[in-house]
PDB file of C-alpha atoms in Angstrom:
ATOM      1  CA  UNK A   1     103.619 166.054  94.768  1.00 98.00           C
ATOM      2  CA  UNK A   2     106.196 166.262  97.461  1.00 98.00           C
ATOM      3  CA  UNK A   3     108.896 169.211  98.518  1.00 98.00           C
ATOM      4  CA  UNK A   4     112.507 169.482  98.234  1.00 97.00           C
ATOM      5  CA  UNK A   5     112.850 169.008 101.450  1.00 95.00           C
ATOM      6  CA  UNK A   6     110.294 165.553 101.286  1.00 95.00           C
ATOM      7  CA  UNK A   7     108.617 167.160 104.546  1.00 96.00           C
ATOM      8  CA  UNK A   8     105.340 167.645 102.469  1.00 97.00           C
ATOM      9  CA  UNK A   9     103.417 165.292 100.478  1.00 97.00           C
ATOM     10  CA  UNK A  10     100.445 166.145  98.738  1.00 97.00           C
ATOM     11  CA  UNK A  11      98.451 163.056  96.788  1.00 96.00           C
ATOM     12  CA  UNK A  12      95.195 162.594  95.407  1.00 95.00           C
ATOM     13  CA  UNK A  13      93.267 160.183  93.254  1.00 95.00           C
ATOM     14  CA  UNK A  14      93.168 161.442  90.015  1.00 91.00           C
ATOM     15  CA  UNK A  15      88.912 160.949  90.103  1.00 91.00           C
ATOM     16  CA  UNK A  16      89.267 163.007  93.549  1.00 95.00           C
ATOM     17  CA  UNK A  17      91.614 165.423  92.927  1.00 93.00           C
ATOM     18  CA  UNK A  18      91.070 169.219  93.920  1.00 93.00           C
ATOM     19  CA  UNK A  19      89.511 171.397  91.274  1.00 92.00           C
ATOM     20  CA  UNK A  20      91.668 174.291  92.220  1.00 95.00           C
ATOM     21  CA  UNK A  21      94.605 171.700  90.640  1.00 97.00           C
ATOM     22  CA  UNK A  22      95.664 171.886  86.682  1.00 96.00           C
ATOM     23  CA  UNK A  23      98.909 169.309  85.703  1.00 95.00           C
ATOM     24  CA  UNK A  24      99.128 168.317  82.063  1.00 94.00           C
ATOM     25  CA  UNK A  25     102.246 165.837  81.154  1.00 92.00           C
ATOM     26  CA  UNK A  26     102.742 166.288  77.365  1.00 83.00           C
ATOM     27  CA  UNK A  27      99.328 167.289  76.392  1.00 68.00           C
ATOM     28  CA  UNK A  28      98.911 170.451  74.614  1.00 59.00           C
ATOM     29  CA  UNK A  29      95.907 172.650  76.699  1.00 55.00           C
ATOM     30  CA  UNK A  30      93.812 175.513  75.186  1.00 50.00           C
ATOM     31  CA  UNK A  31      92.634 178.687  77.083  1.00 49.00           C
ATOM     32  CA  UNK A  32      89.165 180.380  76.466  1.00 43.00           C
ATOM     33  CA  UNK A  33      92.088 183.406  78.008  1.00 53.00           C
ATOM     34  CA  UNK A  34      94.009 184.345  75.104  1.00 56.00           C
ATOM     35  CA  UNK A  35      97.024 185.210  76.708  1.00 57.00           C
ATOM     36  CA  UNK A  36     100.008 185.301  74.253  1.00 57.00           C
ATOM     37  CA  UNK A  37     103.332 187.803  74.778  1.00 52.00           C
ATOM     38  CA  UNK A  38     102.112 190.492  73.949  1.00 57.00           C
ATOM     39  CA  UNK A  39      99.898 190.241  76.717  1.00 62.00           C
ATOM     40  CA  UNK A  40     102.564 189.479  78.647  1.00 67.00           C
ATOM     41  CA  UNK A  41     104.375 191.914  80.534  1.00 75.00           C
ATOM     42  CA  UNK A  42     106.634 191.423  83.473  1.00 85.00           C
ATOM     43  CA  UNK A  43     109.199 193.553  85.590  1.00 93.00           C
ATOM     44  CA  UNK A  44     112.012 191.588  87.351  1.00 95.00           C
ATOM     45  CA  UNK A  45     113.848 192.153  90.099  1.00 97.00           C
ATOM     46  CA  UNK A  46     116.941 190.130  90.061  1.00 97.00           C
ATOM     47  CA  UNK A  47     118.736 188.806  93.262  1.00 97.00           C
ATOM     48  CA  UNK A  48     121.610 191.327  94.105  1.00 97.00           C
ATOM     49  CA  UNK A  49     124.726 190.271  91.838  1.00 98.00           C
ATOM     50  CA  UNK A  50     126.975 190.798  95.094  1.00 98.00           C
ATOM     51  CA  UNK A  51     124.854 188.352  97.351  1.00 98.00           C
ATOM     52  CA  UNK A  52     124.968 185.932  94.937  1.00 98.00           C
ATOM     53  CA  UNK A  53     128.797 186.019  94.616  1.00 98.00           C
ATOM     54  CA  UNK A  54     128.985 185.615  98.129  1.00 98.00           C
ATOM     55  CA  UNK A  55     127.154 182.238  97.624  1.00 98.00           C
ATOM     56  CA  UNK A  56     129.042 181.286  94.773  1.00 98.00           C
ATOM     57  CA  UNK A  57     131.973 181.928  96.717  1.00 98.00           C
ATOM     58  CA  UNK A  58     131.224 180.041  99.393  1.00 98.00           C
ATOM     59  CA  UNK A  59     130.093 176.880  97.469  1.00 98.00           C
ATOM     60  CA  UNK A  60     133.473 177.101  96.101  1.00 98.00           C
ATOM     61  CA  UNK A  61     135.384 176.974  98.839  1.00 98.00           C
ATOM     62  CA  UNK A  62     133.082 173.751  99.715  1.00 98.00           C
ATOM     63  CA  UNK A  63     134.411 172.554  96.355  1.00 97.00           C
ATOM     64  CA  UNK A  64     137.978 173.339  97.351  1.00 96.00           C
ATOM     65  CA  UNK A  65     137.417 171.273 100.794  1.00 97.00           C
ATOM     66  CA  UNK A  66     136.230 168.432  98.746  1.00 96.00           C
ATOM     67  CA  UNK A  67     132.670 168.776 100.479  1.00 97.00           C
ATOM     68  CA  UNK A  68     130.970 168.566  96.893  1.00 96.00           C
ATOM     69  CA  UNK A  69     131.935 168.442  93.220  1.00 93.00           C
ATOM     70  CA  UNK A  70     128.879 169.880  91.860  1.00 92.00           C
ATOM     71  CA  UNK A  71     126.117 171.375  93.859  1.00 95.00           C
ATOM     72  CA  UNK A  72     123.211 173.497  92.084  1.00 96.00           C
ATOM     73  CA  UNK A  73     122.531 176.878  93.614  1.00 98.00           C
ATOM     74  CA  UNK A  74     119.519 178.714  93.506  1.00 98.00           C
ATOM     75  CA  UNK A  75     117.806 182.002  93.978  1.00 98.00           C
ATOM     76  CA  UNK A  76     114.926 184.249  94.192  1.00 97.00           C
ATOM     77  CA  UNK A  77     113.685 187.078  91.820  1.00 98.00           C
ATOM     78  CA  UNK A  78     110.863 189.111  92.403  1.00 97.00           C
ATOM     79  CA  UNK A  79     108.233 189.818  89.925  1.00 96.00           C
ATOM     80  CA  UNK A  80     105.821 192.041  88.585  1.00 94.00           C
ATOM     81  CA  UNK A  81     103.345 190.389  86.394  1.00 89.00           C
ATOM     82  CA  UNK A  82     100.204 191.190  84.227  1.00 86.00           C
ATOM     83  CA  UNK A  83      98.538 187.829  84.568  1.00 88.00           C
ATOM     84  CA  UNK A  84      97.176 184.868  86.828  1.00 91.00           C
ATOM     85  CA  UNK A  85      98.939 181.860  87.552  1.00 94.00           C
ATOM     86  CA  UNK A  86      95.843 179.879  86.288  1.00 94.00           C
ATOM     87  CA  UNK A  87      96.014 181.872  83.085  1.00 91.00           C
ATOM     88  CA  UNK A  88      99.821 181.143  82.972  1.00 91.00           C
ATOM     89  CA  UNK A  89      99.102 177.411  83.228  1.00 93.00           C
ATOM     90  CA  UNK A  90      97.341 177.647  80.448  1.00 90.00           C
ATOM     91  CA  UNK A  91      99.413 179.615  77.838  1.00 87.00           C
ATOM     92  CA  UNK A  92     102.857 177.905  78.645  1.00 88.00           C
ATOM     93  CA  UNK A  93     104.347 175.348  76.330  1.00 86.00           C
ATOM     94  CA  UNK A  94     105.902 172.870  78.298  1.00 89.00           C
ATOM     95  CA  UNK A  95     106.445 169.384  78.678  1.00 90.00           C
ATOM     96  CA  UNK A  96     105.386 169.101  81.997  1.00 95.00           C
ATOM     97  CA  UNK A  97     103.313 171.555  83.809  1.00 96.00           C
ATOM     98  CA  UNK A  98     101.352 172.194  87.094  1.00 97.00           C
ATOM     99  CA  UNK A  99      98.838 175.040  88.752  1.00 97.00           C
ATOM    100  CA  UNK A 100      98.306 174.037  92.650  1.00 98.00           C
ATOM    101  CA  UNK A 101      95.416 176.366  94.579  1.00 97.00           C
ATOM    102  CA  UNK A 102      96.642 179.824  93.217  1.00 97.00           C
ATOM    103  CA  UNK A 103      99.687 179.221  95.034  1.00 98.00           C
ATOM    104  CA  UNK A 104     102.440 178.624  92.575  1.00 98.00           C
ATOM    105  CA  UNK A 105     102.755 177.382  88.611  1.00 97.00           C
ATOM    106  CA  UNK A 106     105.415 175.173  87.212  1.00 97.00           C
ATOM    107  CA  UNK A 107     106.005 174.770  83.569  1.00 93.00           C
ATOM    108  CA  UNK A 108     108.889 172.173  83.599  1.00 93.00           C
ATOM    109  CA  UNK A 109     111.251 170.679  80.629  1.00 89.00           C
ATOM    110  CA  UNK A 110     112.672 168.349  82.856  1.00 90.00           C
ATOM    111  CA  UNK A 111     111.561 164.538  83.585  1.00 93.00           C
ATOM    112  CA  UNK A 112     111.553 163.326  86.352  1.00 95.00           C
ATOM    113  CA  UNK A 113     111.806 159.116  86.110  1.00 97.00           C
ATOM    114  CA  UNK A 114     109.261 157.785  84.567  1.00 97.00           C
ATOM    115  CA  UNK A 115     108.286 153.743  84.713  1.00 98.00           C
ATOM    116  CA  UNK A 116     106.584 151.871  82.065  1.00 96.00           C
ATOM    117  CA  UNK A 117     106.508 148.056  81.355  1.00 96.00           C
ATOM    118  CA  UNK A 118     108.855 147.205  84.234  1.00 97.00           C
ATOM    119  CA  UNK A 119     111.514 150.296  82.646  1.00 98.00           C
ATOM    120  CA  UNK A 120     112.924 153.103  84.847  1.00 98.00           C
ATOM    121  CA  UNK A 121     113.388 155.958  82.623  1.00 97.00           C
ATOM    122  CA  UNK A 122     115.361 159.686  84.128  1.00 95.00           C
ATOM    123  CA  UNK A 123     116.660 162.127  81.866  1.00 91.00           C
ATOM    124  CA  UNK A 124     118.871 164.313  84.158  1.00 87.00           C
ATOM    125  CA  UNK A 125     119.235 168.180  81.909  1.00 84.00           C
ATOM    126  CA  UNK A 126     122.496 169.986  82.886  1.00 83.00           C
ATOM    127  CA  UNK A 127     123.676 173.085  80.395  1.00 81.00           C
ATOM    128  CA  UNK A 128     121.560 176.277  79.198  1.00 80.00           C
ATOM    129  CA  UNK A 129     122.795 178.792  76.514  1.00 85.00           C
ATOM    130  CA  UNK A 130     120.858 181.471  74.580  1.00 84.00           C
ATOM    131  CA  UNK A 131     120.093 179.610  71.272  1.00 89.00           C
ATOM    132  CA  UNK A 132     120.926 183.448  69.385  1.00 90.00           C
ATOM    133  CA  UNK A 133     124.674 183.093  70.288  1.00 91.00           C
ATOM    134  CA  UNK A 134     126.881 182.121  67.152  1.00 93.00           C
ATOM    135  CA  UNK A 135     127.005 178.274  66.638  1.00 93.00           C
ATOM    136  CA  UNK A 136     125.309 177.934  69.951  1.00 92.00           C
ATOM    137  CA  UNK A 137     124.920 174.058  70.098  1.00 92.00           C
ATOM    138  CA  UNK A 138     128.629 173.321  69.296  1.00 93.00           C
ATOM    139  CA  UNK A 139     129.354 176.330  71.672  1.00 93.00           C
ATOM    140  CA  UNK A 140     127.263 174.463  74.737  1.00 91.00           C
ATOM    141  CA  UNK A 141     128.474 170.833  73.491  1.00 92.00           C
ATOM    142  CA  UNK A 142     132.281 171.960  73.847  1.00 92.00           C
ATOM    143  CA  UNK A 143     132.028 174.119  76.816  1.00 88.00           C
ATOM    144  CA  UNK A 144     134.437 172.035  79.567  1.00 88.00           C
ATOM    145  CA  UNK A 145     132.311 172.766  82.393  1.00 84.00           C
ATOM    146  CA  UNK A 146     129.212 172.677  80.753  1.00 86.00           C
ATOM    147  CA  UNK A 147     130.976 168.606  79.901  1.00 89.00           C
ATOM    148  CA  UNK A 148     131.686 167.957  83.287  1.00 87.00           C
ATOM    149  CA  UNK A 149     128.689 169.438  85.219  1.00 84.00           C
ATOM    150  CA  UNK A 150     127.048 166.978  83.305  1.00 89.00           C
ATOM    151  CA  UNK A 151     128.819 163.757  83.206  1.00 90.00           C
ATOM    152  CA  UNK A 152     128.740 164.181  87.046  1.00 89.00           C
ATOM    153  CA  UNK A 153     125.046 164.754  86.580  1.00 89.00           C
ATOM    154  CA  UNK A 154     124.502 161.894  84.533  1.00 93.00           C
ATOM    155  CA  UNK A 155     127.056 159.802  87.104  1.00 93.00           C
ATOM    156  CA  UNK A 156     125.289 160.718  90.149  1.00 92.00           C
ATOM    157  CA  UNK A 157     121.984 159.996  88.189  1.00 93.00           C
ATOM    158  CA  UNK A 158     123.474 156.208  87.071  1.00 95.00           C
ATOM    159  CA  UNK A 159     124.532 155.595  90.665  1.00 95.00           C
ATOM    160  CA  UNK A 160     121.131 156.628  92.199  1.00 95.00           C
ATOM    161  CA  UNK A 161     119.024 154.319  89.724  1.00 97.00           C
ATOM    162  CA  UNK A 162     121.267 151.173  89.988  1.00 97.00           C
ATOM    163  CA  UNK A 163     119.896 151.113  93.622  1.00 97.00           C
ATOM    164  CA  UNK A 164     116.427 150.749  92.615  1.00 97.00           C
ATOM    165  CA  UNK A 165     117.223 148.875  89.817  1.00 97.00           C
ATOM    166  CA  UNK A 166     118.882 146.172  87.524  1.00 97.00           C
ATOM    167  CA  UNK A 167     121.346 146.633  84.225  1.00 97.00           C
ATOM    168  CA  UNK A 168     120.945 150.519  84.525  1.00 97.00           C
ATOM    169  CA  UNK A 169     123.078 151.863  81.354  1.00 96.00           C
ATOM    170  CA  UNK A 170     122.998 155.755  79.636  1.00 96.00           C
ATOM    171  CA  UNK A 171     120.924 155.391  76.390  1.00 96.00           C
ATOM    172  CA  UNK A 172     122.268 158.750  75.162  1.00 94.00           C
ATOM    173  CA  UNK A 173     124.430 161.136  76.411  1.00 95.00           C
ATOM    174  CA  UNK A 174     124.385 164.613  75.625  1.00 94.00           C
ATOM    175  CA  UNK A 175     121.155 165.919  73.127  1.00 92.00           C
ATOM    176  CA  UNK A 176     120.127 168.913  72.837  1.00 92.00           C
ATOM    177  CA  UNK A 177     116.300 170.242  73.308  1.00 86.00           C
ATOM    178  CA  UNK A 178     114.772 173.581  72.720  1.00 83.00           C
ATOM    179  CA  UNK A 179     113.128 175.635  75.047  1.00 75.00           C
ATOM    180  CA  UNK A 180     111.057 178.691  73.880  1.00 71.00           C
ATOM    181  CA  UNK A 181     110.203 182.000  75.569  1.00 67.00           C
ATOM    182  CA  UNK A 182     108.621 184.879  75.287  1.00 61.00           C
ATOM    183  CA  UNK A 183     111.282 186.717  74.241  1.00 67.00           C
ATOM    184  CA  UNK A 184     114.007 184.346  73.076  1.00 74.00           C
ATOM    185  CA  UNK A 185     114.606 180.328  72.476  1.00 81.00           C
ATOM    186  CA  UNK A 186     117.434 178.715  74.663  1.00 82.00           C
ATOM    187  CA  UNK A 187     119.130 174.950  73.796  1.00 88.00           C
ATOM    188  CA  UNK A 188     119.354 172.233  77.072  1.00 87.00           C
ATOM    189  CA  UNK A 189     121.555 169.010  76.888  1.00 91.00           C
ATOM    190  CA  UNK A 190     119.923 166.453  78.531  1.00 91.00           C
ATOM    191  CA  UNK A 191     120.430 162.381  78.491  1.00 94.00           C
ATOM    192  CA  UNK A 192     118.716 159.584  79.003  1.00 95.00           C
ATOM    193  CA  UNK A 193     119.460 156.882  81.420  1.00 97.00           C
ATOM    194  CA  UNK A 194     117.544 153.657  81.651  1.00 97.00           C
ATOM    195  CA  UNK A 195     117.377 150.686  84.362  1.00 98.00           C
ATOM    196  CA  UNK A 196     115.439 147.152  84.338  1.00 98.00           C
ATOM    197  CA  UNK A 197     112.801 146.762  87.697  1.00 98.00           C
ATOM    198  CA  UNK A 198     111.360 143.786  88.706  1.00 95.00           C
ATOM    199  CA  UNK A 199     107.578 143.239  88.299  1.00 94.00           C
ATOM    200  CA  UNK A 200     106.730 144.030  92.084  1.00 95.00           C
ATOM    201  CA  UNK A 201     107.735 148.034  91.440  1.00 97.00           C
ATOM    202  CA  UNK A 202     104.011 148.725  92.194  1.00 97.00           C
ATOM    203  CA  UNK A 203     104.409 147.443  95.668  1.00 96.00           C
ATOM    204  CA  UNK A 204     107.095 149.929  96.293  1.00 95.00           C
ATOM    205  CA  UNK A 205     106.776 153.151  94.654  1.00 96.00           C
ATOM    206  CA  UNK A 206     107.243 155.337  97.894  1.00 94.00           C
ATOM    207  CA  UNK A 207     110.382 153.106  98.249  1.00 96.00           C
ATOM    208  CA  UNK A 208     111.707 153.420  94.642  1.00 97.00           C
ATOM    209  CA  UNK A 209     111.162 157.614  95.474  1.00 96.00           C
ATOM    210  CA  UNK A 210     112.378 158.341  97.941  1.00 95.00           C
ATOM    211  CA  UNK A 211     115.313 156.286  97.712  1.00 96.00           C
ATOM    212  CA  UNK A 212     115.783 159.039  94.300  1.00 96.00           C
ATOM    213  CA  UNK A 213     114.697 161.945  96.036  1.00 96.00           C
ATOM    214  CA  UNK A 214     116.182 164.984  95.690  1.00 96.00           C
ATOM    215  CA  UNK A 215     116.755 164.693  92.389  1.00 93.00           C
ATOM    216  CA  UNK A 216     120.542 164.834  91.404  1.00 90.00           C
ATOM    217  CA  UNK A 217     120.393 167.595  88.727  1.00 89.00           C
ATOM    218  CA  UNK A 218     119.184 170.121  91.636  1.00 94.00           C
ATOM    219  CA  UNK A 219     120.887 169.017  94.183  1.00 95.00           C
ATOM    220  CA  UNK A 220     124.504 168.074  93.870  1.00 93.00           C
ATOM    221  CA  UNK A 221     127.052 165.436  94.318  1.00 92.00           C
ATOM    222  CA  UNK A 222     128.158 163.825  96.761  1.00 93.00           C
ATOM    223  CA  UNK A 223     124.098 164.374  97.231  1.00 94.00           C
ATOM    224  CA  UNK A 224     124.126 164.236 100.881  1.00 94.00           C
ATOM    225  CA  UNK A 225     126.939 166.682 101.778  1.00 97.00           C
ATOM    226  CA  UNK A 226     125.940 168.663  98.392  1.00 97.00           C
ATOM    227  CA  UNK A 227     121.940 169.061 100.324  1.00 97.00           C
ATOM    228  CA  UNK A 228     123.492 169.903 103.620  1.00 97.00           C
ATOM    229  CA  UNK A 229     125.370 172.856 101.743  1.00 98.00           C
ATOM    230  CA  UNK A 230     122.976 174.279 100.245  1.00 98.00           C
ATOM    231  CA  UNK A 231     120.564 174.425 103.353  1.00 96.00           C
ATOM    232  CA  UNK A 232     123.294 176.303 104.935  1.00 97.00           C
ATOM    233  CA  UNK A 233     124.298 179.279 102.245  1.00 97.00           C
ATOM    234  CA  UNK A 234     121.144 179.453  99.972  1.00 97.00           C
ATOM    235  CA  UNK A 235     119.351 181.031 102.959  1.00 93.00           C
ATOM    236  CA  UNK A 236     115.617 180.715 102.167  1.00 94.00           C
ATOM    237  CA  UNK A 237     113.005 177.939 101.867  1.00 94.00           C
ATOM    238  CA  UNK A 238     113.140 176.218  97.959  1.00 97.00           C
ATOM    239  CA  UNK A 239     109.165 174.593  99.736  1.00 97.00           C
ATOM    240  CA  UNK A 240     107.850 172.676  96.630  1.00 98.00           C
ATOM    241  CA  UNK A 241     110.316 174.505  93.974  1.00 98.00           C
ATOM    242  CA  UNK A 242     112.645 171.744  93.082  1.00 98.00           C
ATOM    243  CA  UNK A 243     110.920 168.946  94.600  1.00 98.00           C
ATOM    244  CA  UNK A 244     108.654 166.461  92.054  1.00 98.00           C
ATOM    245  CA  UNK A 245     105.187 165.785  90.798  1.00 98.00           C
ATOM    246  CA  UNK A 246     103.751 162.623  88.851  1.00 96.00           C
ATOM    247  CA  UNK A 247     100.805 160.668  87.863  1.00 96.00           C
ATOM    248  CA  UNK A 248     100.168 156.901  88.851  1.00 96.00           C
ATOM    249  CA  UNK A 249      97.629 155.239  86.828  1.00 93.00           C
ATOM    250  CA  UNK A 250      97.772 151.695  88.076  1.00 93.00           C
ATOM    251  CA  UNK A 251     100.787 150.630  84.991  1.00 94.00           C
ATOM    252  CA  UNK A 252     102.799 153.185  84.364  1.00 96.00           C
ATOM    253  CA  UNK A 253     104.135 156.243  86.642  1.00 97.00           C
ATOM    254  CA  UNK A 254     105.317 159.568  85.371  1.00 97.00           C
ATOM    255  CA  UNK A 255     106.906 162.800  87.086  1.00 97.00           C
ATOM    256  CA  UNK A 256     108.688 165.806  86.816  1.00 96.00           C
ATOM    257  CA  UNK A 257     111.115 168.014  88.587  1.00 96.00           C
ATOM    258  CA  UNK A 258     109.181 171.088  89.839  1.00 97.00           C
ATOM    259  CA  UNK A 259     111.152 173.904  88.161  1.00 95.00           C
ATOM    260  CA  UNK A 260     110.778 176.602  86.273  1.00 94.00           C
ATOM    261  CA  UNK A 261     108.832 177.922  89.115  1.00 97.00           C
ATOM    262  CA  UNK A 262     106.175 181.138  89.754  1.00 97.00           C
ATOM    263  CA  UNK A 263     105.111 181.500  93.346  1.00 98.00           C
ATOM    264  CA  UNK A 264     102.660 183.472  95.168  1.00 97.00           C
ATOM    265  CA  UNK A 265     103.857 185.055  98.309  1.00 95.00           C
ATOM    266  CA  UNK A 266     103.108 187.247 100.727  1.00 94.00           C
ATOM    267  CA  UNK A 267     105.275 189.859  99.177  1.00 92.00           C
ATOM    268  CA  UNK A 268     103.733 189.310  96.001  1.00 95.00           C
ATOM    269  CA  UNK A 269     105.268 186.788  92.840  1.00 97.00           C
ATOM    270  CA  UNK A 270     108.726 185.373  93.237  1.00 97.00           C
ATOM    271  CA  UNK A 271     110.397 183.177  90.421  1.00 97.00           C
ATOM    272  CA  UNK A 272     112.592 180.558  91.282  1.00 98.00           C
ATOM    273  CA  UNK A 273     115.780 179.650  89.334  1.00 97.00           C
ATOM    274  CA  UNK A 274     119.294 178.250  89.783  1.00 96.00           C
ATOM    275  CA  UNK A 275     122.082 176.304  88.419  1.00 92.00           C
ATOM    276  CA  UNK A 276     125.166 173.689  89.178  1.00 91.00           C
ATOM    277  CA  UNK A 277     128.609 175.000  90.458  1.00 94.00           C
ATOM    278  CA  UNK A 278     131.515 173.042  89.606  1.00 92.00           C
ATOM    279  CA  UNK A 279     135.044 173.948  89.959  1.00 92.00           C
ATOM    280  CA  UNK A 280     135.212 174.995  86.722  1.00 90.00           C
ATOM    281  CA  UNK A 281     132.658 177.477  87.019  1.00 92.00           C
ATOM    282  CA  UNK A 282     132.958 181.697  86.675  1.00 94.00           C
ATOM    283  CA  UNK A 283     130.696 183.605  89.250  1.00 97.00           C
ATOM    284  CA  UNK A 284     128.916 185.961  86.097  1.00 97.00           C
ATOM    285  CA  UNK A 285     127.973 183.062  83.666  1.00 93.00           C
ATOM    286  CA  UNK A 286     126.508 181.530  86.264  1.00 94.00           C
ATOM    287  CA  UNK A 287     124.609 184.679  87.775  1.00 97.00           C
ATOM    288  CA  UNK A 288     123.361 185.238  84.346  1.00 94.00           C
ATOM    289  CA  UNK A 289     122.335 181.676  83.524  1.00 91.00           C
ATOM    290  CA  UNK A 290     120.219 182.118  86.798  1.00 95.00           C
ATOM    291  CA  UNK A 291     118.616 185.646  85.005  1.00 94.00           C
ATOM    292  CA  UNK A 292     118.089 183.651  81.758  1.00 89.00           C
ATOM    293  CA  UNK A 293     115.970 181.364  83.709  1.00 91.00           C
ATOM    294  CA  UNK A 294     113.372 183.589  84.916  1.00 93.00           C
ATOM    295  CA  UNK A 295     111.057 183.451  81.804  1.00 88.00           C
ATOM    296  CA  UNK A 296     107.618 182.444  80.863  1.00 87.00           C
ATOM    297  CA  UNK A 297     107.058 180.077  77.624  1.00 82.00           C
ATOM    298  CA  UNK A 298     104.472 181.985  75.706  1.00 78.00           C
ATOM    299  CA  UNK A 299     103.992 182.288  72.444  1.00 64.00           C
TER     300      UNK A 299
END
């Protein structure tokens, strides 16, 4: 596992690992805890509408400057909730999910890369809508910005595997997965981008990382100026949120991004959330599409 920031690592055999950590990558769990929505109740406290705007604001001047071209912006929402995180771990359908010492839970739809007979796999997911609005695929598949928020995704995705790897090309561009909640479903586009490694990856998997790291779709592009930005106006500490966690087995290597994200504070739960700014962007949809993320996938 290791932060957004890649200041902390945290890696364990699988045979050693911590009992007080829970990950599951595709595997469907059980509970003995029966916790289904309608044991689920939860009062949220959404960041102030006006703060954010001030952010959003000032990413787009950074767009105006030519300082980025899409940069994903984040934010906090407290939370009131009527369950454990180890309980939560449980219940959530995800893809990709982790509990870590009663800290924080992530139920993640999002790959990370994952490598498999010498193949360098990353599925970078850019564009959320509420699957009850009217025709809501073709509504999210024609939405310009939606389009070019991803395409630079996908770009900035292509550009950061051919440096790791060999005859990197987009397998498909643009698919749409569900996501259920407690409450309602939501549709994702995501694509697929694949790249050729040679047969020494092993050797160099802190390398091949790090070299990726932060991953594009919450981060920006250009990534470097994007990540500088976004240290200055977000104004708090994403820690693990947005950063990665994986498996190594010895052949293969799987991850995911760390989103979706419940934390344990001092000041009690705070849910994580965010999305990328592009010139094309409107202040509300994106506010909102931050509020639509705070949810918990059970059934």
């Amino acid at each position: 596992m290791i932060d957004y920031a890649q200041k902390n690592v945290y890696a364990k055999a699988l045979s050693l690992l911590d009992e007080d950590v829970l990950y599951a990558f595709e595997t469907p769990l059980c509970s003995s805890k029966k916790l289904t929505c309608k044991a689920v109740t939860c009062k949220k406290t959404y960041p102030s509408p006006e703060v954010y705007f001030q952010k959003f604001d000032a990413v787009m001047e950074e767009i105006k400057a030519g300082n980025t071209y899409m940069l994903n912006l984040t934010a906090q929402t407290k939370v009131e909730v009527s369950f454990d995180l180890k309980s939560l771990f449980y219940a959530a359908h995800a893809p990709f999910k982790l509990y870590f010492k009663d800290q924080f839970v992530a139920f993640s739809p999002e790959r990370f890369v994952k490598i498999q007979a010498n193949q360098i796999h990353t599925y970078p997911m850019k564009g959320t809508i509420d699957a009850s609005v009217p025709n809501a695929e073709a509504v999210i598949l024609g939405d310009e910005k939606e389009k070019a928020e991803h395409v630079m995704v996908v770009d900035l995705l292509r550009n950061d595997l051919s440096m790791v790897a060999k005859e990197v090309r987009v397998e498909k561009f643009r698919y749409i997965e569900k996501v259920h909640t407690s409450d309602k479903t939501l549709l994702q586009v995501s694509s697929h981008i694949q790249g050729t490694l040679d047969e020494q990856w092993h050797e160099r998997i802190g390398d091949i990382l790090s070299t990726l790291l932060p991953a594009g779709s919450i981060s920006g592009t250009p990534k470097r100026s994007s990540v500088e930005i976004i240290e200055r106006i977000e104004g708090y500490d994403r820690g693990f949120y947005t950063g990665i966690f994986g498996i190594y087995d010895g052949t293969m290597l799987d991850s995911a991004v760390l989103i979706r994200f419940l934390e344990k504070t001092d000041e009690g739960y705070v849910f994580k959330s965010g999305g990328g700014i592009t010139v094309l962007s409107e202040a509300k949809k994106e506010y909102d599409e931050v509020c639509d993320k705070v949810y918990f996938p059970v059934f």
